Backbone as a ProteinNet text record, in pm:
[ID]
protein_1_A
[PRIMARY]
MEENKARRVVDSLRDRGTDAQLARVGVYQFGVSIKLPDGREATWDSDGTAALEAQVMRNGVLVGFVPAIDGSDAFTEEQVVDAIVRTDYDKPIATQKATAPPPSAPLPRKGGVFRRFMDGFRYH
[TERTIARY]
-150.8	-230.1	-225.5	-211.4	-210	-348.6	-352	-476.5	-586.8	-557	-661.4	-711.6	-621.7	-663.8	-755.9	-720	-804.3	-941.3	-944.3	-1070.5	-1159	-1096.9	-1173.5	-1224.9	-1144.2	-1187.7	-1305	-1297.4	-1407.4	-1534.4	-1522.6	-1639.8	-1700	-1615.1	-1664.9	-1734.9	-1678.7	-1741.2	-1875.7	-1883.4	-2009.4	-2113	-2069.2	-2160.9	-2218.4	-2145.8	-2191.7	-2273.1	-2286.1	-2362.8	-2280	-2148.9	-2059.9	-2025.6	-2040.5	-2014.2	-1863.9	-1804	-1660.2	-1631.9	-1514.7	-1469.5	-1319.4	-1270.2	-1127.6	-1067	-966	-898.9	-770.8	-761.8	-639	-568.6	-463	-399.1	-267.2	-217.8	-92.3	-68.8	49.5	85.2	107.9	26	30.5	16.6	-55	-88.6	-239.4	-286.6	-429.3	-465.4	-588.1	-639.8	-790	-852.5	-997.1	-1051.4	-1146.8	-1208.6	-1348.3	-1376.1	-1505.5	-1574.3	-1694.1	-1773.9	-1845.8	-1821.4	-1886.7	-2012.8	-2112.3	-2242.3	-2238.3	-2141.5	-2140.1	-2055.6	-2022.1	-1947.6	-1797.7	-1750.7	-1608.6	-1580.8	-1453.2	-1411.6	-1284.3	-1284.7	-1167.2	-1099.1	-970.2	-892.7	-796.3	-817.6	-741.4	-625.2	-509.7	-392.5	-352.2	-339.8	-303.9	-159.8	-85.8	49.5	160.3	125.6	224.7	293.9	253.8	312.8	241	302.4	244.1	129.8	134.9	32.7	-94.4	-207	-337.8	-362.8	-387	-411.1	-496.7	-548.5	-635.2	-622.5	-657.4	-669.3	-816.3	-867.7	-1006.4	-1006.1	-1069	-1067.1	-1208.7	-1218.1	-1342.1	-1303.7	-1356.8	-1328.4	-1178.4	-1103.7	-960.6	-875.1	-935.7	-863.1	-862.1	-745.4	-734	-805.8	-905.1	-982.2	-968.4	-898.4	-878.5	-796	-761.9	-688.6	-710.1	-677.6	-679.8	-534.1	-478.7	-338.5	-319.2	-196.3	-165.1	-213.3	-282.6	-337.3	-228.6	-199.1	-95	-125	-24.7	-38.3	-109.6	-151.8	-231.9	-150.3	-19.2	60.6	44.5	-9.1	-32.4	-181.3	-268.8	-412.8	-452.8	-553	-617.8	-717.6	-774.2	-871.4	-994	-1036.4	-1151.7	-1121	-999	-960.4	-951.5	-907.5	-903.1	-1044.3	-1137.4	-1277.4	-1332.7	-1307.2	-1355.7	-1299	-1170.9	-1108.9	-1169.6	-1194.7	-1254.3	-1395.7	-1472.9	-1612.2	-1620.2	-1528.1	-1532.2	-1477.6	-1425.7	-1366.5	-1473.5	-1449.6	-1537	-1471.2	-1528.3	-1469.6	-1513.9	-1582.4	-1640.8	-1538.9	-1419.6	-1315.4	-1205	-1126.6	-1017.8	-918.5	-889.7	-806.7	-901.8	-931.7	-1032.6	-987.1	-1084.6	-1057.9	-1136.5	-1106.1	-1175.7	-1283.9	-1404.5	-1512.4	-1485	-1543.2	-1523	-1587.8	-1704	-1774	-1814	-1829.3	-1870.5	-2021.1	-2068	-2212.4	-2272.1	-2400.1	-2461.5	-2457.2	-2445.5	-2441.3	-2572.1	-2560.5	-2678.1	-2709.7	-2806.3	-2840	-2719.9	-2687.8	-2571.2	-2587.5	-2475.8	-2473	-2423.8	-2470.4	-2422.8	-2274.3	-2207.1	-2065.1	-2047.9	-1943.8	-1916.6	-1877.8	-1924.1	-1883.7	-1982.8	-2064.6	-2165.7	-2108.4	-2179.1	-2142.9	-2014.7	-1980.8	-1863.2	-1739.2	-1744.2	-1634.1	-1500.1	-1494.6	-1367.8	-1322.3	-1414.8	-1375.8	-1312.6	-1373.1	-1322.6	-1185	-1156.3	-1029.3	-926.3	-956.9	-859.1	-827.6	-921.9	-905.4	-784.2	-755.3	-635.4	-657.9	-774.6	-799.4	-897.4	-909.7	-999.5	-1116.6
-916.5	-1031	-1038.2	-1156.1	-1179	-1146.2	-1090.7	-1040	-1145.4	-1262.9	-1364	-1415.6	-1426.8	-1467.6	-1361.6	-1233.7	-1125.2	-1129.1	-1155.4	-1161.2	-1275.9	-1392.3	-1506.8	-1479.9	-1413.9	-1378.6	-1281.8	-1182	-1086.5	-1159.3	-1250.8	-1326.4	-1408.7	-1472	-1551.3	-1463.2	-1346	-1254.1	-1204.7	-1170.8	-1125	-1236.4	-1362.2	-1476.1	-1488.6	-1440.6	-1442.4	-1317.2	-1222.8	-1102	-987.2	-997.8	-891.3	-801.8	-669.9	-574.2	-557.3	-641.4	-641.3	-607.9	-548.7	-519	-539.9	-557.3	-568.2	-429.5	-417.6	-288.7	-286.5	-190.2	-169.5	-50.1	-77.5	28.9	75.4	7.9	46.6	-42.3	-28.2	-111.6	-253.3	-345	-485.3	-502.9	-413	-426.8	-433.7	-544.6	-568.1	-606.1	-581.7	-619.5	-636.7	-641.2	-656.9	-538.6	-470.2	-354.9	-392.6	-366.4	-398.1	-267.2	-246.1	-128.6	-159.5	-80.5	-98.9	-13.4	-53.1	15.6	162.7	204.2	342.7	437.3	398.1	485.7	460.9	373.1	340.8	234.1	218	117.5	51.1	-81.3	-157.5	-213.6	-186	-238	-342.3	-465.2	-579.8	-611.9	-633.8	-693.1	-623.4	-493.5	-418.9	-370.5	-402.1	-347.2	-439.8	-556.5	-646.7	-736.8	-731.5	-820.8	-955.1	-1054.3	-1188.7	-1202.7	-1130.3	-1142.7	-1067.4	-1115.1	-1055.2	-943.5	-824.5	-707.5	-608.7	-506.4	-410.8	-271.3	-174.2	-35	2	75.5	119.8	270.7	315	456	512.8	641.7	716.6	849.1	876.2	999.8	1022.6	915.6	926.6	939.8	930	942.6	807.1	767.5	641.6	654.3	567.6	571.1	442.6	345.2	219.3	125.3	12.1	-88.3	-225.4	-325.2	-463.4	-508.3	-536.2	-578.9	-711.8	-737.9	-861.9	-981.9	-1072.5	-1191.7	-1299.3	-1351.5	-1453	-1575	-1618.9	-1738.1	-1715.4	-1591.8	-1566.5	-1573.8	-1574.9	-1585	-1721.7	-1819.5	-1953	-1985	-1885	-1907.4	-1949.5	-2035.9	-2066.9	-1954.4	-1955.7	-1852.2	-1858.8	-1979	-1993.3	-1934	-1952.6	-1895.7	-1744.3	-1690.5	-1544.5	-1488.5	-1552.3	-1508.6	-1513.8	-1622.7	-1637.7	-1529	-1498.8	-1395.1	-1257.9	-1227.5	-1097.8	-1088.1	-1194.4	-1194.2	-1186.1	-1249.6	-1252.1	-1125.2	-1032.1	-911.9	-818.8	-769	-672.2	-534.8	-448.4	-318.7	-207.6	-238.2	-135.4	-52.7	-104.4	-31.4	9.2	112.3	154.6	42.3	-43.3	-160.6	-279.5	-325.1	-429.7	-562.5	-642.9	-775.7	-879.4	-1005.6	-1115	-1170	-1189.5	-1254.3	-1404.2	-1470.3	-1615.1	-1691.9	-1645.2	-1712	-1610.5	-1658.1	-1571.2	-1550.4	-1430.4	-1409.6	-1491.9	-1521.1	-1599.2	-1520.9	-1590.7	-1521.9	-1449.6	-1340.7	-1265.8	-1310	-1243.3	-1272.5	-1238.6	-1323.7	-1297.2	-1169.2	-1101.7	-981.4	-1020.3	-950.4	-984	-952.6	-1029.5	-1006.3	-882.3	-805.6	-682.5	-714.1	-633.9	-646.6	-715.5	-801.9	-869.4	-947.4	-946.8	-1026.9	-977.3	-851.4	-795.2	-795.5	-870.4	-870.8	-906.6	-1012.7	-1052.9	-951.6	-886.5	-784.8	-665.1	-620.9	-503.4	-528	-651.8	-684.2	-738.4	-738.7	-777	-925.2	-1012.1	-1157.7	-1207.6	-1144.7	-1181.4	-1298.5	-1352	-1458.9	-1559.3	-1671.6	-1778.9	-1791.9
89.4	48.7	-104.3	-153.7	-297.5	-355.2	-475.6	-533.2	-541.7	-594.4	-610.8	-476.7	-379.4	-244.6	-185.3	-200.1	-149.3	-216.1	-344.5	-418.7	-367.1	-341.1	-289.9	-148.7	-65.9	69.9	63.1	-24.7	-42	-84.8	-180.3	-226.2	-112.5	-31.2	82.6	184.7	210.9	306.2	254.2	125.5	67.6	69.2	51.1	60.9	202.1	303.4	443	479.3	384.3	411.1	465.8	460.5	507	389.1	406.9	300.2	281.9	197.8	174	28.6	4.8	-130.3	-138.1	-257.7	-279.5	-262.9	-177.5	-155.8	-237.7	-326.7	-404.4	-341.1	-265.8	-188.3	-246.6	-346.2	-409.9	-530.2	-588.6	-701.8	-651.3	-696.1	-654.9	-504	-439.2	-297.5	-286.2	-230.8	-220.8	-78.8	-42.4	87.5	77.8	194	202.4	281	223.8	288	335.9	464.5	524.7	562.3	510.1	547.2	677.6	780	909.1	914.3	992.5	990.6	1031.1	1111	1159.9	1075	952.1	862	862.2	949.2	949.6	844.6	815.1	718.6	770	773.3	816	692.1	679.2	567.3	620.9	579.2	628	536	595.3	531.6	402.8	406.8	286.5	288	393.8	407.1	358.6	308.2	253.4	354.5	481.4	580.5	578.4	641.7	640.9	740.5	850.9	955.2	916.3	965	938.3	1039.5	990.8	1075.2	996.1	1064.9	995.5	1054.7	970.8	1013.8	1001.5	1100.1	1096.4	1076.2	967.7	929.6	924.9	952.1	931.8	868.3	751.8	677.7	661.1	635.8	612.3	736.8	854.5	980.5	1051.4	1099.5	1171.8	1305.7	1329.3	1454.3	1534.2	1479.8	1549.7	1465.9	1524	1449.1	1510.5	1431.2	1476.6	1478.2	1596.7	1600.2	1527.5	1487.6	1416.3	1497.1	1431.5	1495.7	1496.2	1614.8	1628.2	1541.5	1469.3	1386	1254.6	1226.6	1107.1	978.7	987.4	866.3	799.5	872.1	815.7	801.5	812	802.4	661.2	655	527.5	498.2	380	345.2	435.7	472.7	561.4	699.6	747.1	876.2	869.3	757.2	738.5	743.3	672	671.9	814.4	885.7	1022.5	1114	1100.1	1183.7	1156.1	1029.9	995	1049.4	1035.7	1081.3	1233.7	1305.3	1451.6	1517.7	1440.7	1499.1	1553.6	1675.6	1742.1	1728.7	1645.7	1613.8	1708	1818.6	1904.2	1981	2005.3	2078.9	1982.6	2017.7	1927.6	1895.4	1992	1966.2	1961.4	1842.2	1822.6	1881.3	1919	1973.9	1894.5	1919.8	1853.6	1945.4	1892.1	1965.9	1971.5	2070.4	2083.2	1968.6	1924.4	1814.7	1708.4	1588.3	1478.4	1482.7	1446.9	1439.2	1325.1	1331.1	1222.4	1091.1	979.3	850.2	820.4	748.4	701.3	559.5	499.8	360.1	272.2	174.6	90.2	9.8	-13	-95.7	-235.1	-338.2	-473.1	-487	-569.1	-593	-678.5	-648.7	-722.8	-866.6	-960.8	-1098.9	-1188.6	-1130.7	-1209.7	-1326.5	-1436.5	-1552.6	-1619.7	-1603.2	-1669.5	-1580.2	-1471	-1373.6	-1437.7	-1515.2	-1576.6	-1680.8	-1750.4	-1848.2	-1778.5	-1669.1	-1598	-1537.6	-1499.2	-1436.5	-1534.7	-1661.9	-1761.6	-1766.9	-1730.3	-1737.8	-1658.7	-1543.4	-1466.8	-1372.8	-1360.1	-1264.5	-1325.1	-1258	-1305.6	-1214.7
[MASK]
++++++++++++++++++++++++++++++++++++++++++++++++++++++++++++++++++++++++++++++++++++++++++++++++++++++++++++++++++++++++++++

Protein backbone atom coordinates (compact mmCIF):
# COMPACT_ATOMS: atom_id res chain seq x y z
CA MET A 1 0.00 0.00 0.00
CA GLU A 2 1.27 3.45 -0.84
CA GLU A 3 2.28 5.45 2.25
CA ASN A 4 -0.19 8.34 1.91
CA LYS A 5 -3.07 5.98 1.14
CA ALA A 6 -2.19 3.90 4.22
CA ARG A 7 -2.07 7.07 6.31
CA ARG A 8 -5.53 8.17 5.08
CA VAL A 9 -6.98 4.70 5.75
CA VAL A 10 -5.54 4.78 9.29
CA ASP A 11 -7.05 8.23 9.88
CA SER A 12 -10.46 7.02 8.62
CA LEU A 13 -10.33 3.96 10.85
CA ARG A 14 -9.38 6.04 13.90
CA ASP A 15 -12.28 8.39 13.09
CA ARG A 16 -14.54 5.29 13.34
CA GLY A 17 -13.04 4.33 16.72
CA THR A 18 -10.83 1.50 15.44
CA ASP A 19 -7.36 1.35 17.02
CA ALA A 20 -5.29 1.57 13.82
CA GLN A 21 -1.74 2.73 13.14
CA LEU A 22 0.52 3.08 10.15
CA ALA A 23 2.64 -0.09 9.85
CA ARG A 24 6.16 0.43 8.56
CA VAL A 25 7.26 -3.08 7.65
CA GLY A 26 10.22 -2.39 5.38
CA VAL A 27 11.86 0.17 3.17
CA TYR A 28 8.97 1.91 1.42
CA GLN A 29 6.58 -0.84 2.54
CA PHE A 30 3.57 0.37 4.45
CA GLY A 31 0.35 -1.13 5.70
CA VAL A 32 -2.33 -0.70 8.32
CA SER A 33 -1.98 -2.27 11.75
CA ILE A 34 -5.14 -2.97 13.79
CA LYS A 35 -4.89 -3.69 17.52
CA LEU A 36 -7.45 -6.35 18.43
CA PRO A 37 -8.96 -6.45 21.94
CA ASP A 38 -7.44 -9.82 22.92
CA GLY A 39 -3.80 -8.81 22.34
CA ARG A 40 -3.58 -9.84 18.70
CA GLU A 41 -2.62 -7.48 15.92
CA ALA A 42 -3.75 -7.61 12.29
CA THR A 43 -1.40 -6.10 9.72
CA TRP A 44 -3.18 -5.29 6.47
CA ASP A 45 -1.60 -5.06 3.03
CA SER A 46 2.04 -4.82 4.03
CA ASP A 47 3.48 -7.28 1.51
CA GLY A 48 3.38 -5.07 -1.57
CA THR A 49 0.73 -7.04 -3.47
CA ALA A 50 -2.28 -5.40 -5.08
CA ALA A 51 -4.93 -7.45 -3.25
CA LEU A 52 -6.08 -6.58 0.27
CA GLU A 53 -5.09 -9.24 2.82
CA ALA A 54 -3.83 -9.42 6.40
CA GLN A 55 -1.75 -11.41 8.85
CA VAL A 56 -2.93 -11.79 12.45
CA MET A 57 -0.10 -12.02 14.98
CA ARG A 58 0.18 -12.50 18.73
CA ASN A 59 3.57 -12.00 20.39
CA GLY A 60 5.30 -12.28 17.01
CA VAL A 61 3.64 -15.60 16.12
CA LEU A 62 1.22 -15.96 13.23
CA VAL A 63 -2.15 -17.04 14.69
CA GLY A 64 -4.43 -16.31 11.75
CA PHE A 65 -4.83 -14.52 8.47
CA VAL A 66 -7.30 -12.82 6.21
CA PRO A 67 -7.11 -14.30 2.70
CA ALA A 68 -6.93 -11.93 -0.26
CA ILE A 69 -10.32 -10.29 -0.81
CA ASP A 70 -11.58 -10.77 -4.37
CA GLY A 71 -11.62 -7.55 -6.36
CA SER A 72 -9.80 -5.61 -3.64
CA ASP A 73 -7.02 -4.54 -6.00
CA ALA A 74 -9.48 -1.93 -7.36
CA PHE A 75 -10.97 -0.84 -4.00
CA THR A 76 -11.30 2.82 -3.12
CA GLU A 77 -10.08 3.96 0.29
CA GLU A 78 -13.64 3.88 1.63
CA GLN A 79 -14.01 0.26 0.48
CA VAL A 80 -10.69 -0.65 2.13
CA VAL A 81 -11.89 0.89 5.41
CA ASP A 82 -15.21 -0.97 5.11
CA ALA A 83 -13.46 -4.29 4.44
CA ILE A 84 -11.16 -3.88 7.44
CA VAL A 85 -14.03 -2.91 9.74
CA ARG A 86 -16.25 -5.80 8.57
CA THR A 87 -13.60 -8.48 9.17
CA ASP A 88 -14.40 -11.10 11.82
CA TYR A 89 -11.08 -12.13 13.39
CA ASP A 90 -12.53 -14.84 15.70
CA LYS A 91 -11.35 -17.80 13.57
CA PRO A 92 -7.81 -18.52 12.31
CA ILE A 93 -9.00 -17.87 8.75
CA ALA A 94 -10.91 -14.61 9.09
CA THR A 95 -14.13 -13.93 7.21
CA GLN A 96 -16.10 -10.84 6.26
CA LYS A 97 -19.29 -9.93 8.13
CA ALA A 98 -22.32 -8.96 6.05
CA THR A 99 -22.52 -5.52 7.67
CA ALA A 100 -20.07 -3.28 9.45
CA PRO A 101 -20.48 -2.71 13.18
CA PRO A 102 -21.57 0.79 14.22
CA PRO A 103 -18.72 3.27 14.70
CA SER A 104 -17.37 3.88 18.18
CA ALA A 105 -16.13 7.14 19.64
CA PRO A 106 -13.33 8.55 17.45
CA LEU A 107 -9.74 8.07 18.58
CA PRO A 108 -7.22 10.91 18.36
CA ARG A 109 -4.89 10.84 15.38
CA LYS A 110 -1.35 9.71 16.12
CA GLY A 111 1.32 12.40 16.26
CA GLY A 112 -0.78 15.34 17.32
CA VAL A 113 0.43 18.80 16.39
CA PHE A 114 3.96 17.63 15.53
CA ARG A 115 2.80 14.94 13.07
CA ARG A 116 4.19 16.64 9.96
CA PHE A 117 7.48 17.43 11.72
CA MET A 118 7.99 13.82 12.79
CA ASP A 119 7.30 12.53 9.28
CA GLY A 120 9.52 15.05 7.52
CA PHE A 121 6.76 16.98 5.68
CA ARG A 122 6.28 14.09 3.20
CA TYR A 123 2.52 14.45 2.82
CA HIS A 124 -0.22 17.08 2.61
